[in-house]
CSV table of N, CA and C in Angstrom, one decimal:
chain,number,residue,atom,x,y,z
G,13,UNK,N,6.0,-68.5,11.5
G,13,UNK,CA,4.8,-67.9,12.4
G,13,UNK,C,5.3,-66.8,12.9
G,14,UNK,N,6.1,-66.4,13.4
G,14,UNK,CA,6.7,-65.4,14.3
G,14,UNK,C,6.7,-64.2,13.5
G,15,UNK,N,7.2,-64.3,12.1
G,15,UNK,CA,7.2,-63.4,11.2
G,15,UNK,C,5.9,-63.0,10.7
G,16,UNK,N,5.0,-63.8,10.6
G,16,UNK,CA,3.6,-63.7,10.3
G,16,UNK,C,3.1,-62.7,11.3
G,17,UNK,N,3.4,-63.1,12.8
G,17,UNK,CA,2.6,-62.5,14.0
G,17,UNK,C,3.1,-60.9,14.0
G,18,UNK,N,4.5,-60.7,13.5
G,18,UNK,CA,5.2,-59.4,13.4
G,18,UNK,C,4.5,-58.5,12.5
G,19,UNK,N,4.2,-59.1,11.4
G,19,UNK,CA,3.5,-58.6,10.3
G,19,UNK,C,2.1,-58.1,10.8
G,20,UNK,N,1.5,-58.8,11.2
G,20,UNK,CA,0.2,-58.4,11.8
G,20,UNK,C,0.1,-57.3,12.8
G,21,UNK,N,1.0,-57.5,13.7
G,21,UNK,CA,1.3,-56.3,14.6
G,21,UNK,C,1.5,-55.1,14.2
G,22,UNK,N,2.4,-55.1,13.3
G,22,UNK,CA,2.9,-53.9,12.5
G,22,UNK,C,1.5,-53.5,11.5
G,23,UNK,N,0.8,-54.2,11.2
G,23,UNK,CA,-0.6,-53.7,10.3
G,23,UNK,C,-1.4,-53.2,11.2
G,24,UNK,N,-1.6,-53.9,12.3
G,24,UNK,CA,-2.6,-53.3,13.4
G,24,UNK,C,-2.2,-51.9,14.0
G,25,UNK,N,-0.8,-51.9,14.1
G,25,UNK,CA,-0.3,-50.7,14.8
G,25,UNK,C,-0.4,-49.6,13.7
G,26,UNK,N,-0.1,-49.7,12.4
G,26,UNK,CA,-0.4,-48.8,11.5
G,26,UNK,C,-1.8,-48.4,11.3
G,27,UNK,N,-2.7,-49.5,11.6
G,27,UNK,CA,-4.1,-48.9,11.2
G,27,UNK,C,-4.5,-48.2,12.6
G,28,UNK,N,-4.0,-48.4,13.9
G,28,UNK,CA,-4.2,-47.5,15.0
G,28,UNK,C,-3.7,-46.3,14.8
G,29,UNK,N,-2.6,-46.3,14.1
G,29,UNK,CA,-2.0,-44.7,14.0
G,29,UNK,C,-2.9,-44.0,13.0
G,30,UNK,N,-3.3,-44.7,12.0
G,30,UNK,CA,-4.2,-44.0,10.9
G,30,UNK,C,-5.3,-43.5,11.6
G,31,UNK,N,-6.1,-44.4,12.5
G,31,UNK,CA,-7.3,-43.9,13.2
G,31,UNK,C,-7.1,-42.8,14.1
G,32,UNK,N,-5.9,-42.9,14.7
G,32,UNK,CA,-5.6,-41.6,15.7
G,32,UNK,C,-5.2,-40.5,15.1
G,33,UNK,N,-4.9,-40.4,13.7
G,33,UNK,CA,-4.4,-39.3,13.1
G,33,UNK,C,-5.8,-38.9,12.4
G,34,UNK,N,-6.4,-39.5,11.8
G,34,UNK,CA,-7.8,-39.0,11.3
G,34,UNK,C,-8.7,-38.4,12.5
G,35,UNK,N,-8.6,-39.0,13.6
G,35,UNK,CA,-9.2,-38.6,14.9
G,35,UNK,C,-8.5,-37.1,15.3
G,36,UNK,N,-7.4,-36.9,15.4
G,36,UNK,CA,-6.7,-35.7,15.8
G,36,UNK,C,-7.0,-34.7,14.5
G,37,UNK,N,-7.0,-34.9,13.6
G,37,UNK,CA,-7.4,-34.1,12.2
G,37,UNK,C,-8.9,-33.6,12.4
G,38,UNK,N,-9.7,-34.5,12.5
G,38,UNK,CA,-11.1,-34.0,12.6
G,38,UNK,C,-11.3,-33.3,13.9
G,39,UNK,N,-10.8,-33.5,15.0
G,39,UNK,CA,-10.9,-32.6,16.2
G,39,UNK,C,-10.1,-31.4,16.2
G,40,UNK,N,-9.3,-31.1,15.3
G,40,UNK,CA,-8.4,-29.7,15.1
G,40,UNK,C,-9.3,-28.7,14.7
G,41,UNK,N,-9.1,-27.6,15.3
G,41,UNK,CA,-9.8,-26.6,15.1
G,41,UNK,C,-9.1,-25.9,13.6
G,42,UNK,N,-9.9,-25.2,12.8
G,42,UNK,CA,-9.5,-24.6,11.5
G,42,UNK,C,-8.3,-23.6,12.0
G,43,UNK,N,-7.2,-23.7,11.1
G,43,UNK,CA,-5.9,-22.7,11.3
G,43,UNK,C,-4.9,-23.3,12.6
G,44,UNK,N,-5.3,-24.7,13.1
G,44,UNK,CA,-4.5,-25.4,13.9
G,44,UNK,C,-3.2,-26.0,13.4
G,45,UNK,N,-2.1,-26.1,14.1
G,45,UNK,CA,-0.9,-26.8,13.5
G,45,UNK,C,-1.1,-28.2,14.4
G,46,UNK,N,-0.9,-29.4,13.5
G,46,UNK,CA,-1.0,-30.5,14.0
G,46,UNK,C,0.4,-31.1,13.8
G,47,UNK,N,1.0,-31.7,14.8
G,47,UNK,CA,2.3,-32.4,14.9
G,47,UNK,C,1.9,-33.6,14.0
G,48,UNK,N,3.0,-34.0,13.1
G,48,UNK,CA,2.8,-35.2,12.4
G,48,UNK,C,4.0,-36.2,12.8
G,49,UNK,N,4.6,-36.0,13.7
G,49,UNK,CA,5.8,-36.8,14.2
G,49,UNK,C,5.0,-38.1,15.0
G,50,UNK,N,5.3,-39.5,14.4
G,50,UNK,CA,4.7,-40.4,14.9
G,50,UNK,C,3.5,-41.0,14.0
G,51,UNK,N,3.1,-40.2,13.1
G,51,UNK,CA,2.2,-40.6,12.0
G,51,UNK,C,2.9,-41.0,10.7
G,52,UNK,N,2.3,-41.8,10.0
G,52,UNK,CA,2.7,-42.1,8.7
G,52,UNK,C,3.6,-43.4,8.6
G,53,UNK,N,3.5,-44.1,9.6
G,53,UNK,CA,4.4,-45.3,9.5
G,53,UNK,C,5.9,-45.0,9.2
G,54,UNK,N,6.3,-46.1,8.9
G,54,UNK,CA,7.8,-46.1,8.6
G,54,UNK,C,8.8,-46.4,9.7
G,55,UNK,N,8.3,-46.6,10.9
G,55,UNK,CA,9.0,-46.8,12.0
G,55,UNK,C,8.2,-47.9,12.9
G,56,UNK,N,8.8,-48.9,13.7
G,56,UNK,CA,8.2,-49.9,14.5
G,56,UNK,C,8.5,-49.4,15.7
G,57,UNK,N,8.9,-48.2,16.0
G,57,UNK,CA,9.3,-47.9,17.3
G,57,UNK,C,8.2,-47.8,18.2
G,58,UNK,N,8.1,-48.5,19.1
G,58,UNK,CA,6.6,-48.4,19.8
G,58,UNK,C,6.5,-47.1,20.9
G,59,UNK,N,7.8,-46.5,20.9
G,59,UNK,CA,7.8,-45.2,21.9
G,59,UNK,C,7.1,-44.1,20.9
G,60,UNK,N,7.3,-44.0,19.7
G,60,UNK,CA,6.6,-42.9,18.7
G,60,UNK,C,5.4,-43.5,18.4
G,61,UNK,N,4.2,-43.0,18.9
G,61,UNK,CA,2.9,-43.3,18.5
G,61,UNK,C,2.0,-42.0,18.4
G,62,UNK,N,0.9,-42.5,17.9
G,62,UNK,CA,-0.1,-41.4,17.6
G,62,UNK,C,-0.6,-40.7,18.9
G,63,UNK,N,-0.4,-41.4,19.9
G,63,UNK,CA,-0.7,-40.8,21.3
G,63,UNK,C,-0.1,-39.5,21.7
G,64,UNK,N,1.4,-39.5,21.2
G,64,UNK,CA,2.0,-38.2,21.6
G,64,UNK,C,2.1,-37.2,20.7
G,65,UNK,N,1.3,-37.4,19.9
G,65,UNK,CA,1.0,-36.3,18.9
G,65,UNK,C,0.1,-35.3,19.7
G,66,UNK,N,0.3,-34.1,19.3
G,66,UNK,CA,-0.6,-33.1,19.9
G,66,UNK,C,-0.9,-31.9,19.0
G,67,UNK,N,-2.2,-31.6,19.1
G,67,UNK,CA,-2.7,-30.5,18.3
G,67,UNK,C,-2.7,-29.2,19.3
G,68,UNK,N,-2.0,-28.3,18.5
G,68,UNK,CA,-1.7,-26.8,19.3
G,68,UNK,C,-2.1,-25.8,18.3
G,69,UNK,N,-2.3,-24.9,18.8
G,69,UNK,CA,-2.5,-23.6,17.8
G,69,UNK,C,-1.3,-23.1,17.4
G,70,UNK,N,-1.1,-22.4,16.3
G,70,UNK,CA,-0.1,-21.8,15.7
G,70,UNK,C,0.2,-20.4,16.6
G,71,UNK,N,1.6,-19.7,16.6
G,71,UNK,CA,1.8,-18.8,17.3
G,71,UNK,C,1.2,-17.7,16.5
G,72,UNK,N,0.7,-16.7,17.3
G,72,UNK,CA,0.3,-15.4,16.5
G,72,UNK,C,1.4,-14.5,16.2
G,73,UNK,N,1.3,-14.0,15.1
G,73,UNK,CA,2.5,-13.0,14.6
G,73,UNK,C,1.9,-11.5,14.7
G,74,UNK,N,2.6,-11.0,15.3
G,74,UNK,CA,2.3,-9.5,15.6
G,74,UNK,C,2.9,-8.6,14.7
G,75,UNK,N,2.1,-8.2,13.8
G,75,UNK,CA,2.6,-7.2,12.7
G,75,UNK,C,2.8,-5.8,13.2
G,76,UNK,N,3.7,-5.3,12.9
G,76,UNK,CA,4.0,-3.6,13.2
G,76,UNK,C,3.2,-2.9,12.1
G,77,UNK,N,2.8,-1.6,12.5
G,77,UNK,CA,2.2,-1.0,11.4
G,77,UNK,C,3.3,-0.1,10.6
G,78,UNK,N,3.2,0.2,9.4
G,78,UNK,CA,4.5,0.9,8.7
G,78,UNK,C,5.0,1.8,9.2
G,79,UNK,N,6.1,2.4,9.3
G,79,UNK,CA,6.6,3.7,9.7
G,79,UNK,C,5.8,4.8,9.2
G,80,UNK,N,5.2,5.8,10.0
G,80,UNK,CA,4.9,7.1,9.5
G,80,UNK,C,5.8,7.6,8.5
G,81,UNK,N,5.2,8.4,7.4
G,81,UNK,CA,6.3,9.1,6.7
G,81,UNK,C,6.2,10.6,7.0
G,82,UNK,N,7.3,11.0,6.9
G,82,UNK,CA,7.5,12.6,7.3
G,82,UNK,C,6.6,13.3,6.6
G,83,UNK,N,5.7,14.3,7.1
G,83,UNK,CA,4.8,15.2,6.5
G,83,UNK,C,5.6,15.9,5.4
G,84,UNK,N,4.8,15.8,4.1
G,84,UNK,CA,5.4,16.7,3.2
G,84,UNK,C,4.8,18.4,3.1
G,85,UNK,N,5.8,19.0,2.9
G,85,UNK,CA,5.4,20.4,3.0
G,85,UNK,C,4.7,20.9,1.9
G,86,UNK,N,3.5,21.5,2.2
G,86,UNK,CA,2.5,21.7,1.1
G,86,UNK,C,3.1,23.3,0.7
G,87,UNK,N,3.1,23.6,-0.6
G,87,UNK,CA,3.4,24.8,-0.8
G,87,UNK,C,2.0,25.8,-0.7
G,88,UNK,N,2.0,26.6,-0.1
G,88,UNK,CA,0.9,27.5,0.2
G,88,UNK,C,0.7,28.3,-1.1
G,89,UNK,N,-0.2,28.5,-1.4
G,89,UNK,CA,-0.4,29.3,-2.6
G,89,UNK,C,-1.3,30.5,-2.1
G,90,UNK,N,-0.7,31.5,-2.8
G,90,UNK,CA,-1.1,33.2,-2.4
G,90,UNK,C,-2.6,33.0,-2.8
G,91,UNK,N,-3.5,33.6,-1.9
G,91,UNK,CA,-4.6,34.4,-2.5
G,91,UNK,C,-4.7,35.7,-3.0
G,92,UNK,N,-4.0,36.5,-2.8
G,92,UNK,CA,-3.7,37.8,-3.5
G,92,UNK,C,-2.5,38.0,-3.9
G,93,UNK,N,-2.4,39.0,-4.8
G,93,UNK,CA,-1.1,39.2,-5.7
G,93,UNK,C,0.1,39.9,-4.7
G,94,UNK,N,0.9,39.8,-4.9
G,94,UNK,CA,2.1,40.5,-4.2
G,94,UNK,C,2.0,42.0,-4.4
G,95,UNK,N,2.4,43.0,-4.0
G,95,UNK,CA,2.2,44.6,-4.4
G,95,UNK,C,3.1,44.8,-5.6
G,96,UNK,N,2.3,45.5,-6.6
G,96,UNK,CA,3.0,46.0,-7.8
G,96,UNK,C,2.7,44.8,-9.0
G,97,UNK,N,2.3,43.5,-8.6
G,97,UNK,CA,2.1,42.5,-9.5
G,97,UNK,C,0.6,42.6,-10.0
G,98,UNK,N,0.2,42.7,-11.4
G,98,UNK,CA,-1.2,42.7,-11.8
G,98,UNK,C,-1.6,41.2,-11.8
G,99,UNK,N,-2.7,41.2,-11.6
G,99,UNK,CA,-3.5,39.8,-11.5
G,99,UNK,C,-4.2,39.6,-13.0
G,100,UNK,N,-4.2,38.1,-13.2
G,100,UNK,CA,-5.1,37.7,-14.4
G,100,UNK,C,-5.9,36.7,-13.9
G,101,UNK,N,-7.3,36.9,-13.8
G,101,UNK,CA,-8.2,36.1,-13.5
G,101,UNK,C,-8.9,35.4,-14.6
G,102,UNK,N,-9.7,34.3,-14.3
G,102,UNK,CA,-10.4,33.5,-15.3
G,102,UNK,C,-9.4,33.3,-16.6
G,103,UNK,N,-7.9,32.8,-16.4
G,103,UNK,CA,-7.1,32.6,-17.3
G,103,UNK,C,-7.0,31.4,-17.9
G,104,UNK,N,-6.5,31.2,-18.9
G,104,UNK,CA,-6.2,29.8,-19.6
G,104,UNK,C,-4.8,29.9,-20.1
G,105,UNK,N,-4.4,28.7,-20.5
G,105,UNK,CA,-2.8,28.4,-21.0
G,105,UNK,C,-3.2,28.3,-22.6
G,106,UNK,N,-2.6,29.0,-23.3
G,106,UNK,CA,-2.6,29.0,-24.9
G,106,UNK,C,-1.6,28.0,-25.3
G,107,UNK,N,-1.8,27.4,-26.3
G,107,UNK,CA,-1.0,26.3,-27.1
G,107,UNK,C,0.5,26.9,-27.1
G,108,UNK,N,0.6,28.3,-27.4
G,108,UNK,CA,1.9,28.9,-27.6
G,108,UNK,C,2.7,28.8,-26.3
G,109,UNK,N,2.2,28.6,-25.0
G,109,UNK,CA,2.7,29.1,-24.0
G,109,UNK,C,2.5,30.5,-23.4
G,110,UNK,N,1.4,31.1,-23.8
G,110,UNK,CA,1.0,32.5,-23.5
G,110,UNK,C,-0.4,32.3,-22.7
G,111,UNK,N,-0.7,33.1,-22.0
G,111,UNK,CA,-1.9,33.2,-21.0
G,111,UNK,C,-2.8,34.2,-21.5
G,112,UNK,N,-4.3,33.8,-21.7
G,112,UNK,CA,-5.2,34.8,-21.9
G,112,UNK,C,-6.0,35.0,-20.6
G,113,UNK,N,-6.5,36.1,-20.4
G,113,UNK,CA,-7.4,36.3,-19.3
G,113,UNK,C,-7.8,37.7,-19.0
G,114,UNK,N,-8.6,38.1,-18.0
G,114,UNK,CA,-8.9,39.4,-17.7
G,114,UNK,C,-8.1,40.0,-16.6
G,115,UNK,N,-7.2,41.2,-16.9
G,115,UNK,CA,-6.4,41.8,-15.9
G,115,UNK,C,-6.9,42.8,-15.1
G,116,UNK,N,-6.3,42.9,-13.9
G,116,UNK,CA,-6.5,43.8,-12.6
G,116,UNK,C,-5.4,44.1,-12.0
G,117,UNK,N,-5.4,45.5,-11.5
G,117,UNK,CA,-4.1,46.1,-11.0
G,117,UNK,C,-3.2,46.5,-11.9
G,118,UNK,N,-3.2,46.5,-13.1
G,118,UNK,CA,-2.2,47.4,-14.0
G,118,UNK,C,-2.4,48.5,-14.4
G,119,UNK,N,-1.4,49.1,-14.7
G,119,UNK,CA,-1.2,50.5,-15.0
G,119,UNK,C,-1.3,50.6,-16.5
G,120,UNK,N,-1.3,49.5,-17.1
G,120,UNK,CA,-1.1,49.8,-18.5
G,120,UNK,C,-2.3,49.2,-19.2
G,121,UNK,N,-3.3,48.6,-18.6
G,121,UNK,CA,-4.6,48.1,-19.1
G,121,UNK,C,-5.7,48.3,-18.3
G,122,UNK,N,-6.8,48.5,-19.0
G,122,UNK,CA,-8.0,48.9,-18.1
G,122,UNK,C,-8.3,47.7,-17.3
G,123,UNK,N,-9.1,48.0,-16.0
G,123,UNK,CA,-9.7,47.2,-15.1
G,123,UNK,C,-10.4,46.0,-15.8
G,124,UNK,N,-10.4,44.6,-15.8
G,124,UNK,CA,-11.3,43.7,-16.4
G,124,UNK,C,-10.8,43.4,-18.0
G,125,UNK,N,-9.9,44.1,-18.6
G,125,UNK,CA,-9.6,44.1,-19.8
G,125,UNK,C,-9.0,42.8,-20.2
G,126,UNK,N,-9.7,42.1,-21.3
G,126,UNK,CA,-9.1,40.6,-21.6
G,126,UNK,C,-7.8,40.9,-22.5
G,127,UNK,N,-6.7,40.2,-22.1
G,127,UNK,CA,-5.6,40.5,-22.4
G,127,UNK,C,-4.9,39.0,-22.9
G,128,UNK,N,-4.0,39.0,-23.7
G,128,UNK,CA,-3.2,37.8,-23.9
G,128,UNK,C,-1.8,38.1,-23.7
G,129,UNK,N,-0.8,37.4,-22.7
G,129,UNK,CA,0.7,37.6,-22.6
G,129,UNK,C,1.5,37.2,-23.7
G,130,UNK,N,2.7,37.4,-23.8
G,130,UNK,CA,3.6,36.9,-24.5
G,130,UNK,C,3.8,35.4,-23.7
G,131,UNK,N,4.4,34.5,-24.3
G,131,UNK,CA,4.9,33.1,-23.8
G,131,UNK,C,5.5,33.3,-22.4
G,132,UNK,N,4.9,32.4,-21.3
G,132,UNK,CA,5.6,32.3,-20.2
G,132,UNK,C,6.9,31.8,-20.2
G,133,UNK,N,8.1,32.5,-19.5
G,133,UNK,CA,9.3,31.8,-19.5
G,133,UNK,C,9.7,31.5,-18.1
G,134,UNK,N,9.0,31.6,-17.0
G,134,UNK,CA,9.3,31.1,-15.8
G,134,UNK,C,7.9,31.2,-14.7
G,135,UNK,N,8.2,30.3,-13.9
G,135,UNK,CA,7.0,30.4,-12.8
G,135,UNK,C,6.2,29.2,-13.2
G,136,UNK,N,5.6,28.9,-12.1
G,136,UNK,CA,4.5,27.6,-12.3
G,136,UNK,C,3.1,28.1,-12.6
G,137,UNK,N,2.7,27.4,-13.8
G,137,UNK,CA,1.6,28.0,-14.4
G,137,UNK,C,0.3,27.4,-13.7
G,138,UNK,N,0.0,27.9,-12.5
G,138,UNK,CA,-1.1,27.4,-11.5
G,138,UNK,C,-1.5,28.6,-10.8
G,139,UNK,N,-3.2,28.5,-10.4
G,139,UNK,CA,-3.4,29.6,-9.7
G,139,UNK,C,-3.0,29.5,-8.5
G,140,UNK,N,-2.7,31.1,-7.9
G,140,UNK,CA,-2.0,31.3,-6.9
G,140,UNK,C,-0.4,31.5,-7.0
G,141,UNK,N,-0.1,31.5,-8.3
G,141,UNK,CA,1.5,31.7,-8.5
G,141,UNK,C,1.7,32.8,-9.5
G,142,UNK,N,2.8,33.5,-9.4
G,142,UNK,CA,3.3,34.4,-10.1
G,142,UNK,C,4.2,33.9,-11.3
G,143,UNK,N,3.8,34.5,-12.6
G,143,UNK,CA,4.7,33.9,-13.7
G,143,UNK,C,5.3,35.1,-14.2
G,144,UNK,N,6.2,34.8,-15.0
G,144,UNK,CA,6.9,35.8,-15.8
G,144,UNK,C,7.3,35.6,-17.1
G,145,UNK,N,6.9,36.7,-17.9
G,145,UNK,CA,7.2,36.2,-19.5
G,145,UNK,C,8.2,36.6,-19.8
G,146,UNK,N,8.6,36.1,-21.2
G,146,UNK,CA,10.0,36.2,-21.9
G,146,UNK,C,10.4,37.7,-21.8
G,147,UNK,N,9.5,38.7,-22.0
G,147,UNK,CA,9.9,40.3,-22.3
G,147,UNK,C,10.0,40.6,-20.6
G,148,UNK,N,9.6,40.2,-19.5
G,148,UNK,CA,10.0,40.2,-18.2
G,148,UNK,C,8.8,40.8,-17.3
G,149,UNK,N,7.6,40.7,-18.0
G,149,UNK,CA,6.3,41.1,-17.3
G,149,UNK,C,6.0,40.0,-16.4
G,150,UNK,N,5.6,40.4,-15.1
G,150,UNK,CA,5.3,39.4,-14.2
G,150,UNK,C,3.7,39.4,-14.0
G,151,UNK,N,3.1,38.3,-13.6
G,151,UNK,CA,1.4,38.4,-13.7
G,151,UNK,C,1.3,37.2,-12.5
G,152,UNK,N,0.2,37.5,-11.5
G,152,UNK,CA,-0.4,36.7,-10.5
G,152,UNK,C,-1.5,36.1,-11.2
G,153,UNK,N,-1.4,34.7,-11.3
G,153,UNK,CA,-2.6,34.0,-11.6
G,153,UNK,C,-3.6,33.7,-10.6
G,154,UNK,N,-4.9,34.1,-10.9
G,154,UNK,CA,-5.9,34.1,-9.8
G,154,UNK,C,-7.0,33.0,-10.1
């Protein structure tokens, strides 16, 4: 009979723990941390009970913003040709690496004449840049 009584007390204690656990979970706010120590049975220790369980908020984690990147240097594009270098306006890059467009500032061609260079050998082929042909002629691309 003593054994049966202990079993009944253990079942009653387990049922009480279950009820307290359900109550704690139902009262917890979304995102809360619930201590599970004392829940789930497995121990007949009367010191560990659901009443010692507490509901507490998770600590807030402070995130640092990513470090700022060093500013990249932008290459300033020239808006006018350097002295002595003719300008090609309305230009296009041809399949063979040459450039076609209207030339200005040249002693060899009429103002606005449509020309095609020999293939470009150096320089960035972009507006505001100076390019050089294989034969050594330089042009400013506008």
